[in-house]
XYZ file of C-alpha atoms in Angstrom:
456
model
C 13.871 49.052 32.837
C 17.140 48.290 30.957
C 17.449 46.907 27.406
C 17.975 43.306 28.538
C 14.848 43.405 30.717
C 12.749 44.879 27.911
C 14.036 42.206 25.527
C 13.201 39.443 28.010
C 9.673 40.811 28.433
C 9.174 40.931 24.674
C 10.453 37.356 24.346
C 8.100 36.138 27.086
C 5.167 37.802 25.303
C 6.044 36.214 21.972
C 6.506 32.746 23.491
C 3.169 33.032 25.311
C 1.481 34.040 22.058
C 3.026 31.085 20.247
C 1.890 28.742 23.013
C -1.693 30.030 22.774
C -1.696 29.590 19.006
C -0.342 26.064 19.365
C -3.004 25.141 21.907
C -5.768 26.654 19.804
C -4.603 24.743 16.729
C -4.293 21.462 18.619
C -7.813 21.752 20.005
C -9.242 22.006 16.485
C -7.377 18.936 15.253
C -7.894 15.229 15.832
C -5.106 13.034 17.149
C -4.579 9.542 15.763
C -1.995 6.949 16.725
C 0.409 5.268 14.316
C -1.133 1.778 14.411
C -4.678 3.170 14.176
C -3.769 5.194 11.091
C -2.235 2.186 9.327
C -5.172 -0.061 10.257
C -7.758 2.454 9.034
C -5.817 2.963 5.791
C -5.867 -0.782 5.099
C -9.604 -0.973 5.766
C -10.417 2.086 3.659
C -8.067 1.522 0.696
C -9.763 1.031 -2.704
C -6.541 -0.669 -3.856
C -6.963 -3.350 -1.196
C -10.615 -3.820 -2.112
C -9.681 -4.202 -5.774
C -7.067 -6.820 -4.878
C -9.647 -8.645 -2.729
C -12.044 -8.685 -5.677
C -9.231 -10.180 -7.784
C -8.952 -12.993 -5.227
C -12.708 -13.586 -5.479
C -12.372 -13.614 -9.276
C -9.569 -16.199 -9.059
C -11.674 -18.440 -6.777
C -14.556 -18.219 -9.236
C -12.168 -19.169 -12.065
C -11.281 -22.388 -10.197
C -14.965 -23.203 -9.733
C -15.571 -22.506 -13.421
C -12.758 -24.866 -14.461
C -14.018 -27.676 -12.186
C -17.751 -27.192 -12.712
C -17.530 -28.292 -16.364
C -17.689 -31.835 -14.945
C -21.075 -31.068 -13.363
C -23.978 -31.533 -15.810
C -25.598 -28.366 -17.099
C -29.382 -28.781 -17.217
C -31.489 -26.707 -19.636
C -35.256 -26.724 -19.913
C -37.281 -25.592 -22.937
C -40.932 -25.566 -24.030
C -42.716 -25.179 -27.373
C -46.115 -26.801 -26.744
C -48.199 -23.647 -26.467
C -48.628 -23.215 -30.231
C -50.256 -25.162 -33.060
C -48.590 -27.050 -35.944
C -50.200 -27.627 -39.372
C -48.867 -29.351 -42.427
C -45.691 -31.371 -42.661
C -44.067 -31.747 -39.201
C -40.945 -29.623 -38.791
C -39.760 -31.622 -35.844
C -40.914 -33.799 -32.947
C -44.045 -32.318 -31.326
C -42.324 -31.429 -28.049
C -44.303 -29.805 -25.279
C -41.243 -29.384 -23.063
C -37.808 -30.940 -22.765
C -34.786 -31.100 -20.488
C -31.221 -31.607 -21.645
C -28.105 -32.215 -19.575
C -24.506 -32.003 -20.731
C -21.133 -32.228 -18.980
C -17.514 -32.953 -19.669
C -16.393 -36.403 -18.563
C -12.710 -36.327 -19.419
C -10.265 -34.002 -21.193
C -6.487 -33.961 -21.164
C -6.447 -30.158 -21.363
C -8.968 -29.514 -18.613
C -6.625 -30.790 -15.898
C -4.096 -28.168 -16.958
C -6.777 -25.469 -16.957
C -7.722 -26.382 -13.376
C -4.070 -26.206 -12.288
C -3.758 -22.884 -14.095
C -6.751 -21.499 -12.205
C -5.313 -22.653 -8.879
C -1.982 -20.984 -9.630
C -3.959 -17.864 -10.516
C -5.502 -17.911 -7.032
C -2.039 -18.201 -5.468
C -0.919 -15.218 -7.543
C -3.991 -13.194 -6.523
C -3.358 -13.865 -2.827
C 0.281 -12.799 -3.129
C -0.806 -9.703 -5.069
C -3.282 -8.866 -2.299
C -0.525 -9.168 0.291
C 1.728 -6.944 -1.819
C -0.981 -4.281 -2.188
C -1.639 -4.344 1.549
C 2.094 -3.829 2.150
C 2.164 -0.896 -0.270
C -0.813 0.774 1.404
C 0.619 0.133 4.877
C 3.973 1.589 3.790
C 2.259 4.662 2.339
C 0.296 5.244 5.545
C 3.307 4.595 7.814
C 5.735 6.841 5.927
C 3.129 9.591 5.589
C 2.441 9.419 9.331
C 6.163 9.611 10.116
C 6.617 12.504 7.694
C 3.686 14.374 9.248
C 4.950 13.748 12.783
C 8.446 14.904 11.869
C 7.147 18.063 10.159
C 4.865 18.947 13.088
C 7.678 18.544 15.603
C 10.026 20.533 13.394
C 7.464 23.300 13.099
C 7.132 23.571 16.867
C 10.925 23.797 17.203
C 11.182 26.361 14.393
C 8.470 28.456 16.027
C 10.590 28.576 19.183
C 13.679 29.321 17.088
C 11.844 32.183 15.373
C 10.987 33.618 18.793
C 14.662 33.545 19.739
C 15.594 35.123 16.381
C 13.120 37.964 16.895
C 14.474 38.470 20.398
C 17.989 38.525 18.972
C 16.930 41.125 16.438
C 15.564 43.316 19.254
C 18.814 42.963 21.221
C 20.927 43.855 18.185
C 18.671 46.856 17.477
C 19.120 48.067 21.079
C 22.864 47.568 20.843
C 22.946 49.408 17.514
C 21.027 52.310 19.027
C 23.563 52.383 21.881
C 26.452 52.334 19.423
C 27.673 48.930 20.595
C 26.900 46.966 17.409
C 26.988 47.401 13.637
C 24.240 47.600 11.046
C 25.651 44.474 9.438
C 24.817 42.500 12.603
C 21.250 43.817 12.468
C 20.925 42.809 8.816
C 22.298 39.368 9.649
C 19.790 38.910 12.482
C 16.934 40.100 10.276
C 18.024 37.648 7.570
C 17.930 34.817 10.106
C 14.339 35.707 10.990
C 13.266 35.823 7.326
C 14.987 32.497 6.713
C 13.088 30.896 9.585
C 9.760 32.323 8.385
C 10.430 30.799 4.968
C 11.167 27.431 6.575
C 7.941 27.701 8.564
C 5.962 28.388 5.382
C 7.552 25.382 3.707
C 6.785 23.199 6.711
C 3.193 24.449 6.768
C 2.828 23.335 3.148
C 4.388 19.959 3.921
C 2.163 19.483 6.977
C -0.960 20.405 5.002
C -0.085 18.005 2.174
C 0.889 15.126 4.476
C -2.170 15.605 6.717
C -4.487 15.731 3.698
C -2.921 12.601 2.188
C -3.108 10.725 5.494
C -6.736 11.814 6.009
C -7.636 10.506 2.557
C -5.826 7.247 3.219
C -7.808 6.600 6.403
C -11.097 7.742 4.852
C -11.500 11.072 6.667
C -10.726 13.721 4.034
C -11.012 17.302 5.163
C -10.276 16.500 8.818
C -7.026 18.024 10.158
C -4.931 15.392 11.898
C -2.130 15.478 14.438
C 0.168 12.617 15.296
C 1.118 10.955 18.576
C 4.911 10.786 18.503
C 5.148 8.184 21.272
C 2.929 5.787 19.270
C 5.527 5.354 16.509
C 7.324 2.039 17.182
C 11.051 1.562 16.827
C 11.943 0.507 13.280
C 14.312 -2.509 13.320
C 17.712 -2.157 11.694
C 18.983 -4.944 9.395
C 21.517 -7.232 10.990
C 23.756 -9.999 9.709
C 24.780 -10.665 6.125
C 22.522 -9.754 3.214
C 20.137 -12.537 2.235
C 17.840 -11.604 -0.682
C 14.142 -12.077 0.058
C 11.299 -12.565 -2.396
C 8.589 -9.982 -1.880
C 4.885 -10.848 -2.230
C 4.889 -8.939 -5.518
C 7.674 -11.135 -6.922
C 5.956 -14.293 -5.671
C 2.752 -13.128 -7.350
C 4.650 -12.618 -10.624
C 6.101 -16.151 -10.542
C 2.708 -17.650 -9.649
C 1.169 -15.764 -12.580
C 3.856 -17.158 -14.888
C 3.131 -20.677 -13.623
C -0.587 -20.155 -14.256
C 0.127 -19.076 -17.842
C 2.397 -22.087 -18.407
C -0.315 -24.458 -17.188
C -2.820 -22.877 -19.582
C -0.293 -23.080 -22.418
C 0.203 -26.809 -21.699
C -3.554 -27.301 -21.814
C -3.871 -25.475 -25.143
C -0.993 -27.524 -26.573
C -2.577 -30.859 -25.525
C -5.834 -30.155 -27.307
C -5.152 -31.937 -30.635
C -5.058 -35.730 -31.140
C -6.402 -36.418 -27.661
C -9.922 -37.734 -27.113
C -12.479 -35.749 -25.152
C -15.407 -37.496 -23.485
C -18.684 -35.723 -22.848
C -21.941 -36.896 -21.278
C -25.375 -36.012 -22.618
C -28.948 -36.782 -21.559
C -32.362 -35.615 -22.755
C -35.956 -36.008 -21.719
C -38.860 -34.774 -23.867
C -42.619 -34.661 -23.390
C -44.419 -34.972 -26.744
C -47.740 -33.516 -27.813
C -50.421 -35.716 -29.464
C -53.282 -33.233 -29.803
C -52.214 -30.009 -31.541
C -50.354 -31.196 -34.652
C -50.567 -33.579 -37.621
C -47.503 -35.630 -36.715
C -49.415 -38.964 -36.673
C -51.031 -38.173 -40.047
C -47.654 -37.963 -41.779
C -46.096 -40.753 -39.735
C -48.902 -43.321 -39.326
C -46.437 -45.929 -38.119
C -46.157 -44.027 -34.845
C -49.894 -43.819 -34.279
C -49.263 -45.139 -30.824
C -46.880 -42.258 -30.073
C -45.531 -42.302 -26.550
C -45.726 -39.050 -24.673
C -42.308 -39.477 -23.000
C -38.851 -39.897 -24.512
C -35.529 -40.327 -22.684
C -32.022 -40.619 -24.125
C -28.454 -40.920 -22.786
C -25.155 -40.670 -24.623
C -21.406 -40.451 -24.182
C -19.788 -38.448 -26.953
C -16.164 -38.977 -27.927
C -14.412 -36.193 -29.843
C -10.889 -36.384 -31.281
C -9.617 -33.052 -32.666
C -7.471 -33.875 -35.708
C -6.931 -30.626 -37.583
C -7.492 -27.223 -35.976
C -5.178 -24.384 -37.032
C -6.938 -21.946 -34.723
C -6.069 -23.996 -31.639
C -2.493 -24.426 -32.873
C -2.106 -20.636 -33.050
C -3.785 -20.294 -29.657
C -1.265 -22.726 -28.123
C 1.674 -20.708 -29.519
C 0.091 -17.493 -28.249
C -0.370 -18.935 -24.754
C 3.217 -20.197 -24.613
C 4.551 -16.800 -25.688
C 2.550 -15.131 -22.882
C 3.909 -17.657 -20.380
C 7.529 -17.064 -21.436
C 6.974 -13.299 -21.214
C 5.461 -13.619 -17.726
C 8.331 -15.829 -16.522
C 11.006 -13.397 -17.685
C 9.019 -10.459 -16.292
C 8.996 -12.190 -12.895
C 12.774 -12.780 -13.092
C 13.331 -9.122 -13.989
C 11.224 -7.879 -11.065
C 12.961 -10.296 -8.684
C 16.384 -8.951 -9.717
C 15.167 -5.364 -9.376
C 13.707 -6.073 -5.939
C 16.903 -7.711 -4.675
C 19.021 -4.820 -5.949
C 16.651 -2.427 -4.191
C 16.976 -4.368 -0.936
C 20.770 -4.185 -1.076
C 20.716 -0.428 -1.755
C 18.258 0.144 1.086
C 20.460 -1.804 3.506
C 23.401 0.411 2.584
C 21.219 3.514 2.896
C 20.082 2.364 6.332
C 23.690 2.099 7.509
C 24.512 5.582 6.190
C 21.333 7.152 7.559
C 21.903 5.514 10.936
C 25.352 7.122 11.135
C 23.869 10.428 9.968
C 21.182 10.208 12.655
C 23.808 9.482 15.342
C 25.864 12.439 14.167
C 22.834 14.755 14.208
C 21.980 13.557 17.721
C 25.521 14.283 18.909
C 25.435 17.732 17.289
C 22.192 18.438 19.110
C 23.677 17.294 22.444
C 26.736 19.455 21.815
C 24.539 22.499 21.095
C 22.625 21.852 24.340
C 25.862 21.662 26.305
C 27.123 24.867 24.709
C 23.861 26.598 25.604
C 24.101 25.398 29.188
C 27.710 26.641 29.391
C 26.714 30.062 28.077
C 23.834 30.307 30.556
C 26.237 29.505 33.398
C 28.750 32.088 32.187
C 26.041 34.737 31.903
C 25.299 34.286 35.590
C 28.960 34.421 36.584
C 31.015 37.638 36.677
C 33.714 38.148 34.075
C 37.141 36.894 35.188
C 40.344 38.674 34.246
C 40.449 40.182 30.767
C 37.938 37.734 29.232
C 35.095 39.379 27.365
C 31.792 39.005 29.172
C 29.028 37.116 27.364
C 25.874 39.010 26.458
C 22.182 38.146 25.900
C 23.041 38.239 22.210
C 25.320 35.203 22.715
C 22.524 33.447 24.605
C 20.010 33.919 21.758
C 22.534 32.759 19.174
C 23.125 29.614 21.252
C 19.392 29.000 21.595
C 18.923 29.407 17.832
C 21.805 27.005 17.213
C 20.357 24.417 19.619
C 16.901 24.533 17.994
C 18.444 24.271 14.525
C 20.409 21.182 15.527
C 17.215 19.696 16.978
C 15.404 20.271 13.670
C 18.270 18.600 11.787
C 18.157 15.638 14.177
C 14.417 15.209 13.574
C 15.021 15.255 9.824
C 17.729 12.567 10.067
C 15.556 10.382 12.320
C 12.589 10.722 9.950
C 14.672 9.682 6.932
C 16.012 6.674 8.841
C 12.534 5.552 9.875
C 11.056 5.934 6.399
C 13.919 4.018 4.801
C 13.579 1.273 7.412
C 9.869 0.893 6.661
C 10.599 0.805 2.934
C 13.155 -1.968 3.528
C 10.633 -3.933 5.606
C 8.190 -3.805 2.697
C 10.873 -4.786 0.192
C 11.703 -7.869 2.268
C 8.051 -8.773 2.913
C 8.334 -8.206 6.671
C 6.255 -5.046 7.008
C 2.909 -6.627 7.927
C 4.547 -8.890 10.511
C 6.287 -5.906 12.106
C 3.047 -3.917 12.135
C 1.193 -6.781 13.828
C 3.877 -7.047 16.515
C 3.813 -3.263 16.984
C 0.018 -3.241 17.237
C 0.137 -6.022 19.827
C 2.755 -4.181 21.856
C 0.729 -0.955 21.678
C -2.409 -2.772 22.836
C -0.552 -4.439 25.708
C 0.929 -1.095 26.757
C -2.498 0.537 26.613
C -4.032 -2.222 28.750
C -1.265 -1.952 31.340
C -1.782 1.790 31.585
C -5.559 1.411 31.848
C -5.482 -1.226 34.580
C -4.972 0.155 38.114
C -1.732 -0.813 39.810
C -1.907 -3.035 42.833
C -0.643 -1.620 46.138
């Protein structure tokens, strides 16, 4: 058995071992598709649940602002005791009182403020959902990219170890130098370091994704084919308002409405309704003794009233109105600031997408070129040397295989960066949820077409 045959046998053994390890690892892990991961993250996210509770809070605030017009009824009783001496009050057994606001200039503003608060809460919920979806999508893409890179690097390491064996055999035969052996050994160590780094990245990404979807501690693997194509921006740049920016402007509007209501408090009449019914006691007190003119005391008493209040001087409410207006101005300028920041971010992301797209194309071409070079070397290895040209050796083949795998890893890295930036841009423009819904629908339609038997 010559050196080349022994090297090929060792390579086949290493590749078989790597394949067995890969299969064993895959069997212990759970696969999850892209759309399923994003959907589970949205359902499991505590951030989304908090935002949903904020929406419920905003709805309750509207009801609270409107329900002041509905009479509040209170019942009370004091007829279980005994009164002696001078009466301290009407001898009430039980009573019911009802009060409600009839009209207030400020209350209309408070209702509008509460409704704007609900609009802001709904936009904030949409923004939080987009953030969680982006986190899940980019983590999934990062995990998929790292897992595919690891598989390629494992193959590359096998070729590097084979190369090291070939160089060692050539060194023993006096056909190579020790420097070449050191260089081949360095390549192997470099690849092992990259594998360790990828293992750390895979572990961190898988753990983060598992926590996002509510399955911590469960190792996950991705389905590469389930990742949809991320759209590239086209046409001229048109700034878009994100849900977060819309929520900020709605919050500012809510604060302005409240400030208007606080400012319209003074010098404006407020009308309130009041009603009372009381049941009096005639047997356990001396009320009639001290008030003989009411010896024929009726047991029932009913009263109605409309109260008119005109606030004339109230320094506390004046200060409150200035405080509310200052908060509204702050919120408005904060919304403008975030809108400008968001639009600048969108423009930068569009430029980054163009650059990353060119980088991805270049990496793809480099990978194709490495494949073609490998194919050419394999053909030349099978053909006899012509003329004075130096014949290629298995060492050249392994170097070409290492180069091809390295270009493939670089291509995966460029594609992953492009996809993650595209998803970030979709969130910045408020289009992420729409794209995810379309992708989920396409995935479901594809799954149904695969599941249904084809007609002859």
